[in-house]
Amino acid sequence: MLNKNIKYQIFLFFFFILTSLFSQNINLKVVGSTEQGFSVDTYNGNQLLVHNSEEFSIKVANLDLSETTEIAAWKGAEWTGDEHQIKLSKETYLSDFDLSLSITVTYEVINQNVVKKRLIYFNQGFQPYILPWKKFQNQQKNL
């Protein structure tokens, strides 16, 4: 059993060494303008790997699905960052829901083979109810 474990560890060691030898020089670049909106392209050195004509499109509905609307071909209105981390942001108004969303798209180079893309939607008008700690603590005791 120990022999198989050692073989497995040796295999993983060489796998990670070979992966790092053939890794890419991933970097990010912002494209667009304030009039057209901003999006992010992914490069390997100077070679374009991924060109985004838009960041995302999404269909939004209320809980009972009686109202729906769509955010199509979203692009950022402003951006911050560098070649390893970029944040695009924009206030987006949904007239069907009379709702304003703050949307942020974040790109982060995790390592030379992985880029993480994260979308954050935030409704500024929504105030969640936070249960006071003492009341919550008392409820826990009664259970």
JSON list of C-alpha atoms in Angstrom, two decimals:
[
{"chain": "A", "resi": 1, "resn": "MET", "atom": "CA", "xyz": [0.00, 0.00, 0.00]},
{"chain": "A", "resi": 2, "resn": "LEU", "atom": "CA", "xyz": [2.83, 2.36, 0.83]},
{"chain": "A", "resi": 3, "resn": "ASN", "atom": "CA", "xyz": [4.38, 1.68, -2.54]},
{"chain": "A", "resi": 4, "resn": "LYS", "atom": "CA", "xyz": [1.24, 2.83, -4.38]},
{"chain": "A", "resi": 5, "resn": "ASN", "atom": "CA", "xyz": [1.08, 5.96, -2.23]},
{"chain": "A", "resi": 6, "resn": "ILE", "atom": "CA", "xyz": [4.69, 6.87, -3.06]},
{"chain": "A", "resi": 7, "resn": "LYS", "atom": "CA", "xyz": [4.08, 6.28, -6.78]},
{"chain": "A", "resi": 8, "resn": "TYR", "atom": "CA", "xyz": [1.04, 8.51, -6.61]},
{"chain": "A", "resi": 9, "resn": "GLN", "atom": "CA", "xyz": [2.98, 11.29, -4.87]},
{"chain": "A", "resi": 10, "resn": "ILE", "atom": "CA", "xyz": [5.80, 11.07, -7.41]},
{"chain": "A", "resi": 11, "resn": "PHE", "atom": "CA", "xyz": [3.28, 11.22, -10.25]},
{"chain": "A", "resi": 12, "resn": "LEU", "atom": "CA", "xyz": [1.66, 14.35, -8.75]},
{"chain": "A", "resi": 13, "resn": "PHE", "atom": "CA", "xyz": [5.03, 15.98, -8.21]},
{"chain": "A", "resi": 14, "resn": "PHE", "atom": "CA", "xyz": [6.09, 15.52, -11.85]},
{"chain": "A", "resi": 15, "resn": "PHE", "atom": "CA", "xyz": [2.63, 16.48, -13.08]},
{"chain": "A", "resi": 16, "resn": "PHE", "atom": "CA", "xyz": [2.83, 19.84, -11.30]},
{"chain": "A", "resi": 17, "resn": "ILE", "atom": "CA", "xyz": [6.42, 20.40, -12.46]},
{"chain": "A", "resi": 18, "resn": "LEU", "atom": "CA", "xyz": [5.47, 19.75, -16.09]},
{"chain": "A", "resi": 19, "resn": "THR", "atom": "CA", "xyz": [2.38, 21.93, -15.77]},
{"chain": "A", "resi": 20, "resn": "SER", "atom": "CA", "xyz": [4.46, 24.85, -14.51]},
{"chain": "A", "resi": 21, "resn": "LEU", "atom": "CA", "xyz": [6.97, 24.39, -17.36]},
{"chain": "A", "resi": 22, "resn": "PHE", "atom": "CA", "xyz": [4.22, 24.70, -19.96]},
{"chain": "A", "resi": 23, "resn": "SER", "atom": "CA", "xyz": [2.27, 27.44, -18.20]},
{"chain": "A", "resi": 24, "resn": "GLN", "atom": "CA", "xyz": [1.20, 30.59, -19.97]},
{"chain": "A", "resi": 25, "resn": "ASN", "atom": "CA", "xyz": [1.94, 34.25, -19.34]},
{"chain": "A", "resi": 26, "resn": "ILE", "atom": "CA", "xyz": [-1.71, 35.21, -18.72]},
{"chain": "A", "resi": 27, "resn": "ASN", "atom": "CA", "xyz": [-2.57, 38.90, -18.48]},
{"chain": "A", "resi": 28, "resn": "LEU", "atom": "CA", "xyz": [-5.72, 40.99, -18.76]},
{"chain": "A", "resi": 29, "resn": "LYS", "atom": "CA", "xyz": [-6.43, 44.11, -20.81]},
{"chain": "A", "resi": 30, "resn": "VAL", "atom": "CA", "xyz": [-9.40, 46.46, -20.75]},
{"chain": "A", "resi": 31, "resn": "VAL", "atom": "CA", "xyz": [-10.91, 47.29, -24.14]},
{"chain": "A", "resi": 32, "resn": "GLY", "atom": "CA", "xyz": [-13.63, 49.78, -25.06]},
{"chain": "A", "resi": 33, "resn": "SER", "atom": "CA", "xyz": [-14.47, 53.35, -24.22]},
{"chain": "A", "resi": 34, "resn": "THR", "atom": "CA", "xyz": [-16.77, 55.33, -21.95]},
{"chain": "A", "resi": 35, "resn": "GLU", "atom": "CA", "xyz": [-19.27, 55.66, -24.82]},
{"chain": "A", "resi": 36, "resn": "GLN", "atom": "CA", "xyz": [-19.30, 51.96, -25.83]},
{"chain": "A", "resi": 37, "resn": "GLY", "atom": "CA", "xyz": [-18.58, 50.44, -22.42]},
{"chain": "A", "resi": 38, "resn": "PHE", "atom": "CA", "xyz": [-15.60, 48.44, -21.19]},
{"chain": "A", "resi": 39, "resn": "SER", "atom": "CA", "xyz": [-14.89, 44.73, -21.38]},
{"chain": "A", "resi": 40, "resn": "VAL", "atom": "CA", "xyz": [-11.85, 42.56, -20.64]},
{"chain": "A", "resi": 41, "resn": "ASP", "atom": "CA", "xyz": [-9.69, 40.56, -23.03]},
{"chain": "A", "resi": 42, "resn": "THR", "atom": "CA", "xyz": [-7.39, 37.75, -21.91]},
{"chain": "A", "resi": 43, "resn": "TYR", "atom": "CA", "xyz": [-3.90, 37.44, -23.40]},
{"chain": "A", "resi": 44, "resn": "ASN", "atom": "CA", "xyz": [-1.05, 34.94, -23.31]},
{"chain": "A", "resi": 45, "resn": "GLY", "atom": "CA", "xyz": [1.84, 37.39, -23.54]},
{"chain": "A", "resi": 46, "resn": "ASN", "atom": "CA", "xyz": [0.86, 39.39, -26.65]},
{"chain": "A", "resi": 47, "resn": "GLN", "atom": "CA", "xyz": [-1.39, 36.68, -28.14]},
{"chain": "A", "resi": 48, "resn": "LEU", "atom": "CA", "xyz": [-5.15, 37.24, -27.72]},
{"chain": "A", "resi": 49, "resn": "LEU", "atom": "CA", "xyz": [-6.80, 34.18, -26.14]},
{"chain": "A", "resi": 50, "resn": "VAL", "atom": "CA", "xyz": [-10.32, 35.41, -25.28]},
{"chain": "A", "resi": 51, "resn": "HIS", "atom": "CA", "xyz": [-12.12, 38.46, -26.64]},
{"chain": "A", "resi": 52, "resn": "ASN", "atom": "CA", "xyz": [-15.32, 39.42, -24.83]},
{"chain": "A", "resi": 53, "resn": "SER", "atom": "CA", "xyz": [-17.71, 41.51, -26.91]},
{"chain": "A", "resi": 54, "resn": "GLU", "atom": "CA", "xyz": [-19.83, 41.71, -23.72]},
{"chain": "A", "resi": 55, "resn": "GLU", "atom": "CA", "xyz": [-19.37, 40.62, -20.13]},
{"chain": "A", "resi": 56, "resn": "PHE", "atom": "CA", "xyz": [-22.70, 38.82, -19.67]},
{"chain": "A", "resi": 57, "resn": "SER", "atom": "CA", "xyz": [-26.40, 38.71, -20.48]},
{"chain": "A", "resi": 58, "resn": "ILE", "atom": "CA", "xyz": [-28.95, 37.66, -17.89]},
{"chain": "A", "resi": 59, "resn": "LYS", "atom": "CA", "xyz": [-32.71, 37.24, -17.59]},
{"chain": "A", "resi": 60, "resn": "VAL", "atom": "CA", "xyz": [-34.18, 38.49, -14.28]},
{"chain": "A", "resi": 61, "resn": "ALA", "atom": "CA", "xyz": [-37.57, 37.55, -12.82]},
{"chain": "A", "resi": 62, "resn": "ASN", "atom": "CA", "xyz": [-39.48, 38.14, -9.60]},
{"chain": "A", "resi": 63, "resn": "LEU", "atom": "CA", "xyz": [-40.26, 35.21, -7.28]},
{"chain": "A", "resi": 64, "resn": "ASP", "atom": "CA", "xyz": [-43.60, 34.25, -8.85]},
{"chain": "A", "resi": 65, "resn": "LEU", "atom": "CA", "xyz": [-42.22, 34.77, -12.39]},
{"chain": "A", "resi": 66, "resn": "SER", "atom": "CA", "xyz": [-45.02, 37.23, -13.26]},
{"chain": "A", "resi": 67, "resn": "GLU", "atom": "CA", "xyz": [-42.49, 39.88, -14.35]},
{"chain": "A", "resi": 68, "resn": "THR", "atom": "CA", "xyz": [-39.28, 39.30, -16.29]},
{"chain": "A", "resi": 69, "resn": "THR", "atom": "CA", "xyz": [-36.69, 41.55, -17.84]},
{"chain": "A", "resi": 70, "resn": "GLU", "atom": "CA", "xyz": [-33.32, 41.07, -19.45]},
{"chain": "A", "resi": 71, "resn": "ILE", "atom": "CA", "xyz": [-29.94, 42.70, -19.11]},
{"chain": "A", "resi": 72, "resn": "ALA", "atom": "CA", "xyz": [-28.43, 42.13, -22.53]},
{"chain": "A", "resi": 73, "resn": "ALA", "atom": "CA", "xyz": [-24.78, 42.60, -23.52]},
{"chain": "A", "resi": 74, "resn": "TRP", "atom": "CA", "xyz": [-23.71, 44.24, -20.25]},
{"chain": "A", "resi": 75, "resn": "LYS", "atom": "CA", "xyz": [-20.44, 46.19, -20.27]},
{"chain": "A", "resi": 76, "resn": "GLY", "atom": "CA", "xyz": [-18.80, 48.23, -17.54]},
{"chain": "A", "resi": 77, "resn": "ALA", "atom": "CA", "xyz": [-19.10, 52.02, -17.40]},
{"chain": "A", "resi": 78, "resn": "GLU", "atom": "CA", "xyz": [-15.85, 52.38, -15.42]},
{"chain": "A", "resi": 79, "resn": "TRP", "atom": "CA", "xyz": [-12.91, 50.20, -14.51]},
{"chain": "A", "resi": 80, "resn": "THR", "atom": "CA", "xyz": [-9.99, 49.96, -12.12]},
{"chain": "A", "resi": 81, "resn": "GLY", "atom": "CA", "xyz": [-7.06, 47.58, -11.88]},
{"chain": "A", "resi": 82, "resn": "ASP", "atom": "CA", "xyz": [-3.99, 46.31, -13.67]},
{"chain": "A", "resi": 83, "resn": "GLU", "atom": "CA", "xyz": [-2.99, 43.37, -15.86]},
{"chain": "A", "resi": 84, "resn": "HIS", "atom": "CA", "xyz": [-3.58, 40.87, -13.03]},
{"chain": "A", "resi": 85, "resn": "GLN", "atom": "CA", "xyz": [-6.86, 42.13, -11.54]},
{"chain": "A", "resi": 86, "resn": "ILE", "atom": "CA", "xyz": [-9.56, 44.26, -13.18]},
{"chain": "A", "resi": 87, "resn": "LYS", "atom": "CA", "xyz": [-12.92, 45.46, -11.82]},
{"chain": "A", "resi": 88, "resn": "LEU", "atom": "CA", "xyz": [-15.64, 46.70, -14.15]},
{"chain": "A", "resi": 89, "resn": "SER", "atom": "CA", "xyz": [-18.67, 48.41, -12.60]},
{"chain": "A", "resi": 90, "resn": "LYS", "atom": "CA", "xyz": [-21.89, 50.08, -13.63]},
{"chain": "A", "resi": 91, "resn": "GLU", "atom": "CA", "xyz": [-25.22, 51.16, -12.15]},
{"chain": "A", "resi": 92, "resn": "THR", "atom": "CA", "xyz": [-27.94, 49.35, -14.11]},
{"chain": "A", "resi": 93, "resn": "TYR", "atom": "CA", "xyz": [-31.59, 50.42, -13.89]},
{"chain": "A", "resi": 94, "resn": "LEU", "atom": "CA", "xyz": [-34.34, 47.82, -14.47]},
{"chain": "A", "resi": 95, "resn": "SER", "atom": "CA", "xyz": [-37.49, 49.80, -15.27]},
{"chain": "A", "resi": 96, "resn": "ASP", "atom": "CA", "xyz": [-39.80, 46.74, -15.10]},
{"chain": "A", "resi": 97, "resn": "PHE", "atom": "CA", "xyz": [-38.94, 46.36, -11.42]},
{"chain": "A", "resi": 98, "resn": "ASP", "atom": "CA", "xyz": [-38.17, 50.04, -10.70]},
{"chain": "A", "resi": 99, "resn": "LEU", "atom": "CA", "xyz": [-34.87, 48.75, -9.39]},
{"chain": "A", "resi": 100, "resn": "SER", "atom": "CA", "xyz": [-31.30, 49.99, -9.57]},
{"chain": "A", "resi": 101, "resn": "LEU", "atom": "CA", "xyz": [-28.53, 47.36, -9.42]},
{"chain": "A", "resi": 102, "resn": "SER", "atom": "CA", "xyz": [-24.88, 48.01, -8.74]},
{"chain": "A", "resi": 103, "resn": "ILE", "atom": "CA", "xyz": [-23.08, 45.42, -10.84]},
{"chain": "A", "resi": 104, "resn": "THR", "atom": "CA", "xyz": [-19.37, 44.63, -10.56]},
{"chain": "A", "resi": 105, "resn": "VAL", "atom": "CA", "xyz": [-17.45, 42.12, -12.65]},
{"chain": "A", "resi": 106, "resn": "THR", "atom": "CA", "xyz": [-14.03, 41.21, -11.29]},
{"chain": "A", "resi": 107, "resn": "TYR", "atom": "CA", "xyz": [-11.30, 39.35, -13.17]},
{"chain": "A", "resi": 108, "resn": "GLU", "atom": "CA", "xyz": [-8.36, 37.98, -11.22]},
{"chain": "A", "resi": 109, "resn": "VAL", "atom": "CA", "xyz": [-5.37, 36.01, -12.50]},
{"chain": "A", "resi": 110, "resn": "ILE", "atom": "CA", "xyz": [-5.11, 33.19, -9.94]},
{"chain": "A", "resi": 111, "resn": "ASN", "atom": "CA", "xyz": [-2.04, 31.60, -11.51]},
{"chain": "A", "resi": 112, "resn": "GLN", "atom": "CA", "xyz": [-0.57, 31.39, -15.01]},
{"chain": "A", "resi": 113, "resn": "ASN", "atom": "CA", "xyz": [-3.28, 28.92, -16.09]},
{"chain": "A", "resi": 114, "resn": "VAL", "atom": "CA", "xyz": [-6.42, 30.18, -14.30]},
{"chain": "A", "resi": 115, "resn": "VAL", "atom": "CA", "xyz": [-8.43, 33.41, -14.50]},
{"chain": "A", "resi": 116, "resn": "LYS", "atom": "CA", "xyz": [-11.30, 33.85, -12.04]},
{"chain": "A", "resi": 117, "resn": "LYS", "atom": "CA", "xyz": [-14.33, 35.88, -13.13]},
{"chain": "A", "resi": 118, "resn": "ARG", "atom": "CA", "xyz": [-16.76, 36.97, -10.43]},
{"chain": "A", "resi": 119, "resn": "LEU", "atom": "CA", "xyz": [-20.08, 38.83, -10.83]},
{"chain": "A", "resi": 120, "resn": "ILE", "atom": "CA", "xyz": [-21.57, 40.77, -7.93]},
{"chain": "A", "resi": 121, "resn": "TYR", "atom": "CA", "xyz": [-25.12, 42.15, -8.07]},
{"chain": "A", "resi": 122, "resn": "PHE", "atom": "CA", "xyz": [-26.16, 44.53, -5.31]},
{"chain": "A", "resi": 123, "resn": "ASN", "atom": "CA", "xyz": [-29.54, 46.21, -4.86]},
{"chain": "A", "resi": 124, "resn": "GLN", "atom": "CA", "xyz": [-28.93, 49.39, -2.88]},
{"chain": "A", "resi": 125, "resn": "GLY", "atom": "CA", "xyz": [-32.57, 49.74, -1.85]},
{"chain": "A", "resi": 126, "resn": "PHE", "atom": "CA", "xyz": [-32.68, 46.35, -0.13]},
{"chain": "A", "resi": 127, "resn": "GLN", "atom": "CA", "xyz": [-32.13, 46.43, 3.62]},
{"chain": "A", "resi": 128, "resn": "PRO", "atom": "CA", "xyz": [-32.02, 42.91, 5.08]},
{"chain": "A", "resi": 129, "resn": "TYR", "atom": "CA", "xyz": [-33.41, 42.38, 8.55]},
{"chain": "A", "resi": 130, "resn": "ILE", "atom": "CA", "xyz": [-30.67, 41.26, 10.90]},
{"chain": "A", "resi": 131, "resn": "LEU", "atom": "CA", "xyz": [-31.86, 39.39, 13.93]},
{"chain": "A", "resi": 132, "resn": "PRO", "atom": "CA", "xyz": [-30.41, 40.91, 17.12]},
{"chain": "A", "resi": 133, "resn": "TRP", "atom": "CA", "xyz": [-27.82, 38.62, 18.66]},
{"chain": "A", "resi": 134, "resn": "LYS", "atom": "CA", "xyz": [-29.50, 38.50, 22.09]},
{"chain": "A", "resi": 135, "resn": "LYS", "atom": "CA", "xyz": [-32.85, 37.49, 20.62]},
{"chain": "A", "resi": 136, "resn": "PHE", "atom": "CA", "xyz": [-31.16, 34.89, 18.43]},
{"chain": "A", "resi": 137, "resn": "GLN", "atom": "CA", "xyz": [-29.23, 33.57, 21.42]},
{"chain": "A", "resi": 138, "resn": "ASN", "atom": "CA", "xyz": [-32.46, 33.17, 23.43]},
{"chain": "A", "resi": 139, "resn": "GLN", "atom": "CA", "xyz": [-34.13, 31.30, 20.59]},
{"chain": "A", "resi": 140, "resn": "GLN", "atom": "CA", "xyz": [-31.20, 28.90, 20.47]},
{"chain": "A", "resi": 141, "resn": "LYS", "atom": "CA", "xyz": [-31.57, 28.12, 24.18]},
{"chain": "A", "resi": 142, "resn": "ASN", "atom": "CA", "xyz": [-35.28, 27.33, 23.81]},
{"chain": "A", "resi": 143, "resn": "LEU", "atom": "CA", "xyz": [-34.67, 24.80, 21.06]}
]
